[in-house]
Amino acid sequence: MLTNIFYRSLFAGVLAFSLTSCATLPLKAPLEDRYVNLVNEDQLNQSRTHIENAKSKVLAVVFSKNTVNSLTYNAVLRERLSTVIGSMSLNPDEIAEDREIVLSEQGLMGALFLPLKTVFKEVRIVKSIPEGFEGGADYVGVMDLDLNFINLDSKFTPSSIIHNDHTANCSIIFIDPNLVAGPDVIANVKHRQETTPKFAGANNRDFMYAVKIARTKLVKSFAAQVKTAVSP
């Protein structure tokens, strides 16, 4: 029991330090309206419920501020799992390899873009809504992403179980040149991690496995929602 508490405290303490150290890792920025710095929501006519003949249409995707913040936060977490927690593992090379797979921004975004590329003629990334339309896009999709986790345990009262809530949410709303918007594709996932404390390396694996579950569910849900909302 004392050993479990020790490793539970050790893991939580290092992870808390990784996520809250003002000098090396700021907290994830709070969520904002997805249209911030992109478009005035009052200008949008959110009435479209389905897109037809998408295989003849070009989609430009612009990232919301939340998406940029989530990808930045994820990159720092990935680095921290390597430099701080990963150094405590018995198999740091294996942890590093797993970390690159599970916490890869490129891998996750590639999986989220795949169903869009399947239904549209072309999908490209742009920096603004005007840039998308000026480049000839038929629709500009505002992609909003929220990646986060919350440790639910108090560091002052270590339990025999690690509790983390892993959030993996993604949405995209399609806007045409006349500012008619829709459909609004939404996939929200929250996965509760409840694992028994072990040694540091195993705790790292449990953490990343929980992240993998949340993001796998997100990718599947997002693909299903795109398929429902958009017809090739």
GROMACS .gro file of N, CA, C and O in nm, residues 37 41 169 184:
model
   16
   37ASN      N    1  -1.117   3.594  -3.412
   37ASN     CA    2  -1.017   3.639  -3.511
   37ASN      C    3  -1.039   3.579  -3.651
   37ASN      O    4  -0.952   3.592  -3.738
   41GLU      N    5  -1.961   3.591  -3.589
   41GLU     CA    6  -2.065   3.489  -3.595
   41GLU      C    7  -2.200   3.547  -3.636
   41GLU      O    8  -2.281   3.478  -3.700
  169ASN      N    9  -1.190   1.657  -2.829
  169ASN     CA   10  -1.307   1.710  -2.900
  169ASN      C   11  -1.263   1.775  -3.031
  169ASN      O   12  -1.160   1.841  -3.036
  184ASP      N   13  -2.268   2.148  -3.915
  184ASP     CA   14  -2.172   2.160  -3.805
  184ASP      C   15  -2.140   2.019  -3.756
  184ASP      O   16  -2.222   1.956  -3.689
   0.00000   0.00000   0.00000
